[in-house]
Short mmCIF file of N, CA, C and O in Angstrom, two decimals:
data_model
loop_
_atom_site.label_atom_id
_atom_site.label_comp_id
_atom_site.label_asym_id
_atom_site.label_seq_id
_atom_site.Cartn_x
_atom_site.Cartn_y
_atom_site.Cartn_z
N UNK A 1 0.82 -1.19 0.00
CA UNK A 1 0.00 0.00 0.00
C UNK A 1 0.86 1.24 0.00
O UNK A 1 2.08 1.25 -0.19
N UNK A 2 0.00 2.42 0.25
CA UNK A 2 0.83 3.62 0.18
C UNK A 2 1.35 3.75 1.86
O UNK A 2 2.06 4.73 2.10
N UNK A 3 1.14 3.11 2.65
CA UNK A 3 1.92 3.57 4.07
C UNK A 3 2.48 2.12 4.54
O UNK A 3 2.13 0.94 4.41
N UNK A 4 3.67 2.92 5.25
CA UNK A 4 4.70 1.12 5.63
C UNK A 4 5.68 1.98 6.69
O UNK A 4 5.83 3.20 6.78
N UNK A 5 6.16 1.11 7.31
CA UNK A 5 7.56 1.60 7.54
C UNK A 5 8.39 1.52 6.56
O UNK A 5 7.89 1.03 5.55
N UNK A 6 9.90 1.95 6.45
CA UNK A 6 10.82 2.07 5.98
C UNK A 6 12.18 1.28 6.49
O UNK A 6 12.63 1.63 7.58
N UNK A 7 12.85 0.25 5.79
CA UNK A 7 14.07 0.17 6.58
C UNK A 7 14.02 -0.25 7.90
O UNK A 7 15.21 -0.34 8.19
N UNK A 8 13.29 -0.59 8.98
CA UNK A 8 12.94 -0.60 10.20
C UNK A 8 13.72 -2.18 10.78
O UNK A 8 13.69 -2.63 11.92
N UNK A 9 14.36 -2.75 9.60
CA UNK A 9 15.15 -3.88 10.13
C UNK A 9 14.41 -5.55 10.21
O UNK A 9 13.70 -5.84 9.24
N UNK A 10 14.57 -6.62 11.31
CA UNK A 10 14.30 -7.70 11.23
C UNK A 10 12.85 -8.02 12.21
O UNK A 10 12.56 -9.18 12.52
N UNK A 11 12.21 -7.11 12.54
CA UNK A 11 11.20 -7.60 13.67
C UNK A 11 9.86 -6.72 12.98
O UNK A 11 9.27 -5.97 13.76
N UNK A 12 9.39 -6.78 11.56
CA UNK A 12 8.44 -5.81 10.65
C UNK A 12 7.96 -4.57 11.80
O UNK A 12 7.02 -4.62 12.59
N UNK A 13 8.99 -3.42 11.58
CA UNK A 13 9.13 -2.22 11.58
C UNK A 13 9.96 -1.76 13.23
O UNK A 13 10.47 -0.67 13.49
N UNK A 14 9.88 -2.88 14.09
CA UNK A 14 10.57 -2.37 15.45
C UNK A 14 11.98 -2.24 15.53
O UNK A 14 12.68 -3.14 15.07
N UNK A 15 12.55 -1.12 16.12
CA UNK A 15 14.21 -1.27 15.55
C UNK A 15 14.42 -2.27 17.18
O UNK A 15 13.86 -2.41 18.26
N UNK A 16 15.34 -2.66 16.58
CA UNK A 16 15.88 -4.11 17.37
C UNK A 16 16.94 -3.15 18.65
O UNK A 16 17.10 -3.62 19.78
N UNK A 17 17.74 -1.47 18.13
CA UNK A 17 18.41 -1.13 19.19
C UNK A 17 18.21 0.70 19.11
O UNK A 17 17.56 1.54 18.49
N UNK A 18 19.21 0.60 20.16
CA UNK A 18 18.46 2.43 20.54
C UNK A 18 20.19 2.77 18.84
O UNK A 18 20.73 3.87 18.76
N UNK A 19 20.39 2.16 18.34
CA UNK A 19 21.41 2.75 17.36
C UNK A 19 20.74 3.36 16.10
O UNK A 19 19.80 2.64 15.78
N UNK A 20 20.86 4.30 15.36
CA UNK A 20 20.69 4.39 14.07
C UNK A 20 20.50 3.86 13.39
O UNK A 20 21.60 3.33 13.28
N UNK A 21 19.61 3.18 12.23
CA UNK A 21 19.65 2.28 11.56
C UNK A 21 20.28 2.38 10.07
O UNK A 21 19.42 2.87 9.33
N UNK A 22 20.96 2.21 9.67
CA UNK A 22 21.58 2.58 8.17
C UNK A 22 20.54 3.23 7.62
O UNK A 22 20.21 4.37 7.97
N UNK A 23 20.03 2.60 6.80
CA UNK A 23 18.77 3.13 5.88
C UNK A 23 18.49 4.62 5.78
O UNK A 23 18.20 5.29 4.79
N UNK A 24 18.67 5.02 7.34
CA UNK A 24 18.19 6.52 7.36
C UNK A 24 19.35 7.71 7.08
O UNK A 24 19.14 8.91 7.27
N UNK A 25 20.80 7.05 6.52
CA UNK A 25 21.42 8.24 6.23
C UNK A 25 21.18 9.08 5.25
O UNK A 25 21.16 10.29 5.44
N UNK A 26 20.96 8.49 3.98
CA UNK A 26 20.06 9.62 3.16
C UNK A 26 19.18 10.77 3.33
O UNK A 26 19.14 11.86 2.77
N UNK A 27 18.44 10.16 4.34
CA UNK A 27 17.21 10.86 4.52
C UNK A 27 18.27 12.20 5.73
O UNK A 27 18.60 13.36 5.48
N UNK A 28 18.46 11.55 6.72
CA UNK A 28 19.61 12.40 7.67
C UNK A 28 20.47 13.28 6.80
O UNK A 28 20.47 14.47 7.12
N UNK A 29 21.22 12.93 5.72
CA UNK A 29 21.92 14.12 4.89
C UNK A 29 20.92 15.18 4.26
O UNK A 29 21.32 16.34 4.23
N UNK A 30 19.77 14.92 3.80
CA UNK A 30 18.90 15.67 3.04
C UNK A 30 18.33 16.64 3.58
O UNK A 30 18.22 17.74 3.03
N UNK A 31 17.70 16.27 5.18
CA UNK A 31 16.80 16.52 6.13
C UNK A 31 18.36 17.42 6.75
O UNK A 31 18.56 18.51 6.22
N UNK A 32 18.86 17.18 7.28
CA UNK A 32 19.82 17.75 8.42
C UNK A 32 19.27 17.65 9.58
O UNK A 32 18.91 18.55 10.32
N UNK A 33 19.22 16.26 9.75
CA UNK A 33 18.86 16.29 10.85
C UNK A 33 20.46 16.69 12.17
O UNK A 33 21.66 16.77 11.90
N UNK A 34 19.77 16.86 13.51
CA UNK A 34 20.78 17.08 14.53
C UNK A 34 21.19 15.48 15.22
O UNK A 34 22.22 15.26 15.85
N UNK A 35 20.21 14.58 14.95
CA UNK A 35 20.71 13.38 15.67
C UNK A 35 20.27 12.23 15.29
O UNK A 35 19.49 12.14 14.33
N UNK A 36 20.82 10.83 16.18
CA UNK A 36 19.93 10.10 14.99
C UNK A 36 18.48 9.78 14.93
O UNK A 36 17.68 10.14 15.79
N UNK A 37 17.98 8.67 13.20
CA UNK A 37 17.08 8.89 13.35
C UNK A 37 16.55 7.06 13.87
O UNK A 37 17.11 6.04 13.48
N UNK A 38 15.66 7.10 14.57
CA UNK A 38 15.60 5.38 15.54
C UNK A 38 14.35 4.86 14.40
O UNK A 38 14.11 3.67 14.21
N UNK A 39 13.70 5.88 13.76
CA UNK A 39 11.94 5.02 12.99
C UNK A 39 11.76 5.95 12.22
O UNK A 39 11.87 7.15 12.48
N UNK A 40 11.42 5.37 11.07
CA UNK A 40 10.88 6.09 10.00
C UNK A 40 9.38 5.46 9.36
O UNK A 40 9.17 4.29 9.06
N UNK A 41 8.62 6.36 9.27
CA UNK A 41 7.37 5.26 8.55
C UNK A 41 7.33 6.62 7.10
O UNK A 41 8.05 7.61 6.99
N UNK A 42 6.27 6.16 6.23
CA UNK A 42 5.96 6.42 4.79
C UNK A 42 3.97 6.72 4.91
O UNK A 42 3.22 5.85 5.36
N UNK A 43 3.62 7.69 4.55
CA UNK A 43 1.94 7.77 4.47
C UNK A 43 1.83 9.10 3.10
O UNK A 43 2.01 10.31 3.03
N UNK A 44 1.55 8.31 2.47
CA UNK A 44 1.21 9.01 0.94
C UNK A 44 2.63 9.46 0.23
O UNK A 44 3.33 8.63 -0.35
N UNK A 45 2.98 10.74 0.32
CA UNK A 45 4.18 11.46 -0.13
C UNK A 45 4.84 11.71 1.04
O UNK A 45 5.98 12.15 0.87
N UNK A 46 4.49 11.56 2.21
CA UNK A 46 5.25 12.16 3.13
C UNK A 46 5.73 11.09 3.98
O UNK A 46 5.05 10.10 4.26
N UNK A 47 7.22 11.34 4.51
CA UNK A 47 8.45 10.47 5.27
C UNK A 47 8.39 11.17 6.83
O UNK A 47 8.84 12.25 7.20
N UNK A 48 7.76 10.31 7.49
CA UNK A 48 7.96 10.84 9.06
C UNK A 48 9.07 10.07 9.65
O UNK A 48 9.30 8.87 9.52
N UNK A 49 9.74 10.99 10.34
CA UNK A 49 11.02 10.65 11.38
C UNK A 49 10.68 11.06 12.71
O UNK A 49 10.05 11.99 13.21
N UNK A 50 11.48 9.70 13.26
CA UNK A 50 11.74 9.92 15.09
C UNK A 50 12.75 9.33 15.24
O UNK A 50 13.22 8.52 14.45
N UNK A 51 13.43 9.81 16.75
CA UNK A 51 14.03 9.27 16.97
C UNK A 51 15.14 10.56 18.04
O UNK A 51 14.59 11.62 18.36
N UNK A 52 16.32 10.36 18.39
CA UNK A 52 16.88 11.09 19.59
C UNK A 52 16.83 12.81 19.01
O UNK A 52 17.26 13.65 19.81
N UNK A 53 16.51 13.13 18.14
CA UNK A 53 17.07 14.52 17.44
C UNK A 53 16.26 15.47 17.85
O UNK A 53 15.18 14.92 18.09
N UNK A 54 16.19 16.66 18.08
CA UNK A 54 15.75 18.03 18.70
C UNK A 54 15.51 19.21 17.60
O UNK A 54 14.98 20.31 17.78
N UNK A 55 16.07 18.65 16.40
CA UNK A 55 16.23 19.70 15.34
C UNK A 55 16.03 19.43 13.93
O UNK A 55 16.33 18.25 13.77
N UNK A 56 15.67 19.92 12.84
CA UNK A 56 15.74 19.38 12.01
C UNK A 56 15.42 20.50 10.64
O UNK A 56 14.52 21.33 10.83
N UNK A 57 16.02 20.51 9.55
CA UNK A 57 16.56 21.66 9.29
C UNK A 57 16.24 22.96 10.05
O UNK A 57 15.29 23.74 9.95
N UNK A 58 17.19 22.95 10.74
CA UNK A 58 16.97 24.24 11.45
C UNK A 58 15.82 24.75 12.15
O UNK A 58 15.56 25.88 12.56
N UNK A 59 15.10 23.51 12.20
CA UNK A 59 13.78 23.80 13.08
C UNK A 59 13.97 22.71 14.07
O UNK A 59 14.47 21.58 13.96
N UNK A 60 13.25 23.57 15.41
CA UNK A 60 12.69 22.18 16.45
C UNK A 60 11.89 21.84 16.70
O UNK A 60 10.92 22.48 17.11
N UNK A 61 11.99 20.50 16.51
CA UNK A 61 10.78 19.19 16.20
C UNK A 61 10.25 18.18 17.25
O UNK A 61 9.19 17.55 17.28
N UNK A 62 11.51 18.22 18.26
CA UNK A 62 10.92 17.65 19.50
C UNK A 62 11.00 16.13 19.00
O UNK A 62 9.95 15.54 19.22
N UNK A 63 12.05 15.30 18.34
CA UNK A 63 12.41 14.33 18.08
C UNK A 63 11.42 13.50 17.13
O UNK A 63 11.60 12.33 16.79
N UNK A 64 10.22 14.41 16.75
CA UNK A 64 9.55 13.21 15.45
C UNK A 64 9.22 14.56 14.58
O UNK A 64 8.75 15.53 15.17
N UNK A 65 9.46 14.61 13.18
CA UNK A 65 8.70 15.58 12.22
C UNK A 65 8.44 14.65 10.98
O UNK A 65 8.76 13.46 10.89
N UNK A 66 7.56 15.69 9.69
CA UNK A 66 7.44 14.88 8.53
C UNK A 66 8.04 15.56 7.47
O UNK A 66 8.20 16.78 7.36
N UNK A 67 8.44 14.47 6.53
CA UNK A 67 8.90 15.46 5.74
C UNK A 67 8.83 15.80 3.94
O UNK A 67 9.79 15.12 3.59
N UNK A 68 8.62 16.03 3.47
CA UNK A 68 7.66 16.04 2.62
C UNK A 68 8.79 15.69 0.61
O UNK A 68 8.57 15.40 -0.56
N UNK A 69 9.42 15.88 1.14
CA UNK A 69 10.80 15.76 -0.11
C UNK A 69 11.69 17.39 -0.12
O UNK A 69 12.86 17.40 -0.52
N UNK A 70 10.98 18.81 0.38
CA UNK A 70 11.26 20.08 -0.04
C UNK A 70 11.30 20.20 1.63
O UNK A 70 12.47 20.24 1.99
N UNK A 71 10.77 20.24 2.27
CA UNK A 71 10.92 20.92 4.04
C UNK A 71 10.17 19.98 4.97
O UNK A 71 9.58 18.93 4.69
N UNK A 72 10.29 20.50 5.97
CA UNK A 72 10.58 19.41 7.18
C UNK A 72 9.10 20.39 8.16
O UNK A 72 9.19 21.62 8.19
N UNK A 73 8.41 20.00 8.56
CA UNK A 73 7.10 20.29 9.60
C UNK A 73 6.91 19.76 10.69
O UNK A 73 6.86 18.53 10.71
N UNK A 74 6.78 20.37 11.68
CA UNK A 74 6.95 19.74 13.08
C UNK A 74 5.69 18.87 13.61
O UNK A 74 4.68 19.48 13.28
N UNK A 75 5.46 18.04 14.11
CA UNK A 75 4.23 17.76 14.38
C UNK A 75 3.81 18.61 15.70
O UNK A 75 4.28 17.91 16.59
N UNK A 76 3.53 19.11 15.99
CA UNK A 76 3.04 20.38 17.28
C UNK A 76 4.34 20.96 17.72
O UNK A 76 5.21 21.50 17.03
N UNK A 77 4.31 20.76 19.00
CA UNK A 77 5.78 20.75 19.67
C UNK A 77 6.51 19.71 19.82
O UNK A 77 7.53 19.85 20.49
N UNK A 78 6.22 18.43 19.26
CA UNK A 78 6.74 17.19 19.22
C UNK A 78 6.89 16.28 20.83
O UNK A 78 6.28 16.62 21.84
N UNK A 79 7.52 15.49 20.77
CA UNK A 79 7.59 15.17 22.22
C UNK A 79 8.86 15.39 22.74
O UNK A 79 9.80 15.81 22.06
N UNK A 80 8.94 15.06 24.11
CA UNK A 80 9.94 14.69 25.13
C UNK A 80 10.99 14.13 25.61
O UNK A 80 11.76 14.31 26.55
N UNK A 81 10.78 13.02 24.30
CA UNK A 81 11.97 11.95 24.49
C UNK A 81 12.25 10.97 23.55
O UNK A 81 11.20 10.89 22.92
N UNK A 82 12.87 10.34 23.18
CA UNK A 82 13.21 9.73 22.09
C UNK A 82 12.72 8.63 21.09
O UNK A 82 13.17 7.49 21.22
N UNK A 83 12.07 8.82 20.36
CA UNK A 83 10.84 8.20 19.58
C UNK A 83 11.56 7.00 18.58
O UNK A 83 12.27 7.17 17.59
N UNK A 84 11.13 5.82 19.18
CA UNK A 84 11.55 4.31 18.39
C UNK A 84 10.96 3.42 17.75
O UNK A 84 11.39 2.36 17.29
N UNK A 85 9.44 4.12 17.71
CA UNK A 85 8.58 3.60 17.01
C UNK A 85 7.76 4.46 15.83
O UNK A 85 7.82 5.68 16.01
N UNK A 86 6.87 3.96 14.47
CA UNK A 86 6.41 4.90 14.17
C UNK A 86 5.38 4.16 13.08
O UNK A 86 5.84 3.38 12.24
N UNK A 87 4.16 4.41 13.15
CA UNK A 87 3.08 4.06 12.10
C UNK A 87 2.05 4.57 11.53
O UNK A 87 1.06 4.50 12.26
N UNK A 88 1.87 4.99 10.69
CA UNK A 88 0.46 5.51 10.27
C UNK A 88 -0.41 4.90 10.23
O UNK A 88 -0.37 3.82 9.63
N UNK A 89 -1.51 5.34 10.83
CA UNK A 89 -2.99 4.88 11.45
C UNK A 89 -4.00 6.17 11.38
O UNK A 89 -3.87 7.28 11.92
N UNK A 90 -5.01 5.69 10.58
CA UNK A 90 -6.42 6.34 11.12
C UNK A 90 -6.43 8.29 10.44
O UNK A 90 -7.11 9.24 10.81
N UNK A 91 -5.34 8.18 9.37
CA UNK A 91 -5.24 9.39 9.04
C UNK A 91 -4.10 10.17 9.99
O UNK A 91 -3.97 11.39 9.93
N UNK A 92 -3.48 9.50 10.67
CA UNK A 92 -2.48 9.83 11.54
C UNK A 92 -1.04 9.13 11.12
O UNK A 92 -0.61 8.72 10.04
N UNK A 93 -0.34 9.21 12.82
CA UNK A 93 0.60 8.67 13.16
C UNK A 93 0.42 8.20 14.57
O UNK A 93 0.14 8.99 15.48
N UNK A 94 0.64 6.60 14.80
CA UNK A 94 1.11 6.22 15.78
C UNK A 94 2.25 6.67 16.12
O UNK A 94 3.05 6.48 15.20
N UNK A 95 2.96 7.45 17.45
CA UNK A 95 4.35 7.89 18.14
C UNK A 95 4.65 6.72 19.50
O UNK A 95 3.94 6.72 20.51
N UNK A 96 5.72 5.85 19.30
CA UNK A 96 6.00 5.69 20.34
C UNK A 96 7.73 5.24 20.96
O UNK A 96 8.70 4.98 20.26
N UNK A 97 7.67 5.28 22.23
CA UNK A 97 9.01 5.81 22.52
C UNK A 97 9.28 6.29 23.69
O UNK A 97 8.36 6.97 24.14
N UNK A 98 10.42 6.19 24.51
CA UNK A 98 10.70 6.57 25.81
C UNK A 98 10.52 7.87 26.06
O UNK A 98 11.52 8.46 26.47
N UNK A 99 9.30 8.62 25.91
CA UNK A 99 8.64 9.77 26.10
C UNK A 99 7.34 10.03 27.40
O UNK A 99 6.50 9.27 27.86
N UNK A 100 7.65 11.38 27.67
CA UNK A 100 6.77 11.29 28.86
C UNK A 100 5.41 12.12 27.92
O UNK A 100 4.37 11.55 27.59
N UNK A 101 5.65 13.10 27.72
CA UNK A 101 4.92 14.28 27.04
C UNK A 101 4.58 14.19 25.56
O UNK A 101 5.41 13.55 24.91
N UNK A 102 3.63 14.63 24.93
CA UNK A 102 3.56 15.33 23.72
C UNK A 102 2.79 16.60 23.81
O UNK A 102 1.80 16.90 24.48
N UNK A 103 3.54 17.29 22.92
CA UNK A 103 3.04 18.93 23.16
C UNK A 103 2.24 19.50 21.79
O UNK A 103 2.67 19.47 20.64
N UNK A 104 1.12 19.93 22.18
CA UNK A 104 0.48 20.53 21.40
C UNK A 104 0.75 21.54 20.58
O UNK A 104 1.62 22.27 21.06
N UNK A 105 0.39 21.84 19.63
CA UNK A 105 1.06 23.04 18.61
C UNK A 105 1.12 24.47 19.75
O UNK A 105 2.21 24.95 20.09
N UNK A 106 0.25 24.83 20.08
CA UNK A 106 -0.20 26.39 20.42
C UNK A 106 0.42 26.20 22.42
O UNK A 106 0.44 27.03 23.33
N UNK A 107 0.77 24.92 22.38
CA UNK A 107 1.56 25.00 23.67
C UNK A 107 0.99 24.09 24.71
O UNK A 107 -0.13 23.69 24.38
N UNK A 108 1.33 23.73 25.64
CA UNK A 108 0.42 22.69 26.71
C UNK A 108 0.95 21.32 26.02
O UNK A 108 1.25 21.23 24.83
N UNK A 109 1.03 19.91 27.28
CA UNK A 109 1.23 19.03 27.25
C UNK A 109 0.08 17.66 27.43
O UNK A 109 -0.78 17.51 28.30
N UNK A 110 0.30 17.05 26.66
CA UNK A 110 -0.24 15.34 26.84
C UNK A 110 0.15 14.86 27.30
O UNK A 110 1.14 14.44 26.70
N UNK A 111 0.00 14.26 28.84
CA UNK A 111 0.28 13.62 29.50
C UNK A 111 0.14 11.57 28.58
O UNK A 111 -0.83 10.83 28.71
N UNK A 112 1.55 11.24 27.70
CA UNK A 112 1.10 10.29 27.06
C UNK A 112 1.75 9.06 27.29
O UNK A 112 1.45 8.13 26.55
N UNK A 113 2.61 8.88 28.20
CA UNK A 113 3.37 7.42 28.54
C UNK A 113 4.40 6.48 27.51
O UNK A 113 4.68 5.28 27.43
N UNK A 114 4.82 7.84 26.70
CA UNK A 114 5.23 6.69 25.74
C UNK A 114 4.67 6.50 24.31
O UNK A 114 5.39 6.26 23.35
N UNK A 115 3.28 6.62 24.24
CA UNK A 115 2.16 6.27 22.80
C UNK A 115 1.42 7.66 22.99
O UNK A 115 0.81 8.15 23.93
N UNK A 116 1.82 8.20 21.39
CA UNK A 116 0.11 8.92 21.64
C UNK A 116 -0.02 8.82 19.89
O UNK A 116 0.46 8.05 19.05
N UNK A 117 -0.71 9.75 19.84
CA UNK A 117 -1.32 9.34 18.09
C UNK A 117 -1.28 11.16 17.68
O UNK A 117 -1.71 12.07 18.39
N UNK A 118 -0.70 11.26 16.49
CA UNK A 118 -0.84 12.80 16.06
C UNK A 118 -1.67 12.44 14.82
O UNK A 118 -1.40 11.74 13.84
N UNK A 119 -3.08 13.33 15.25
CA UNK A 119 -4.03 13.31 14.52
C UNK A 119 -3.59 14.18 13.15
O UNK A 119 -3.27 15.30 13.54
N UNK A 120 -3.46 14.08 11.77
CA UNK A 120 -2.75 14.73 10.97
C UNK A 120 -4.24 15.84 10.44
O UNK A 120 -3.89 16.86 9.86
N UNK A 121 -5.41 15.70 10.59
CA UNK A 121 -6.48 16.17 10.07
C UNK A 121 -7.23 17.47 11.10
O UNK A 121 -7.85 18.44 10.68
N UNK A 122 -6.90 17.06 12.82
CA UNK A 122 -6.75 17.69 13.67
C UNK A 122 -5.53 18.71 13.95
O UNK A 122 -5.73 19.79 14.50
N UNK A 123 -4.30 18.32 13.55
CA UNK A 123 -3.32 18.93 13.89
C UNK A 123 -3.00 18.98 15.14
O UNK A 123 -2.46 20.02 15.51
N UNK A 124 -3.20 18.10 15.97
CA UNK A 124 -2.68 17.74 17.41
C UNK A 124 -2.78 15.99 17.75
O UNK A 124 -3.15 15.01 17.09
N UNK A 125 -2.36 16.15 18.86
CA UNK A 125 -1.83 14.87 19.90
C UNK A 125 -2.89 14.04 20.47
O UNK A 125 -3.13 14.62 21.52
N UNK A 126 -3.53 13.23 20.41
CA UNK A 126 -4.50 12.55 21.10
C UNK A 126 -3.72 11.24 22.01
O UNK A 126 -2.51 11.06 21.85
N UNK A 127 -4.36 10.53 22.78
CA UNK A 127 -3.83 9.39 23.55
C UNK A 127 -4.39 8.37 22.89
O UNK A 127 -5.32 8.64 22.14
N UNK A 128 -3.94 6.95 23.01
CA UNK A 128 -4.20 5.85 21.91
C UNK A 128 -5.39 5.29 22.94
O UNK A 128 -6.06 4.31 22.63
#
């Protein structure tokens, strides 16, 4: 179909360690990203990343953004902590990952444990 993970290794899409996974240096040279990237998934034209990074061209993303082939969009304020999972669902994205928070665009936190879902049609954070 049109949405999958990417590259995500031997366990269909879970990265097996907190390391970088090859696959994503391309995308890391293109993107600029600041760190690495742990999950990548695919939903239509657009390449979402997570993973330890804070930045991404020159914007902060709060360790997951999408990216479209031309620029990079934050999903709100992104989250908290380092995102190792990643799927599109439901017109979204599943986020998950040793995170406490996800932050809403206009500011304020989701209290989310780890999982929350960024509604792409809403433009914010819901809990799964």
């Amino acid at each position: 179909g049109d949405a999958g993970f990417v590259g995500m290794g031997p366990r269909g899409g879970v990265p097996v360690s907190d390391e970088p996974f090859a696959d994503s240096s391309m995308i890391e040279a293109a993107v600029k990203i600041s760190r690495g990237v742990l999950a990548m998934a695919v939903s239509g034209t657009s390449v979402f990343l997570g993973g330890n990074f804070l930045r991404a061209d020159n914007r902060t993303v709060g360790h997951v953004c999408e990216w479209d082939g031309d620029s990079v969009t934050a999903l709100g304020g992104g989250v908290d902590g380092s995102v190792n999972a990643l799927s599109p669902y439901a017109g979204g994205l599943v986020v998950g990952g040793a995170f406490t928070n996800a932050f809403q665009p206009g500011g304020g936190g989701l209290a989310a444990g780890g999982l929350a879902w960024w509604s792409s049609g809403l433009e914010r954070w819901e809990l799964m």
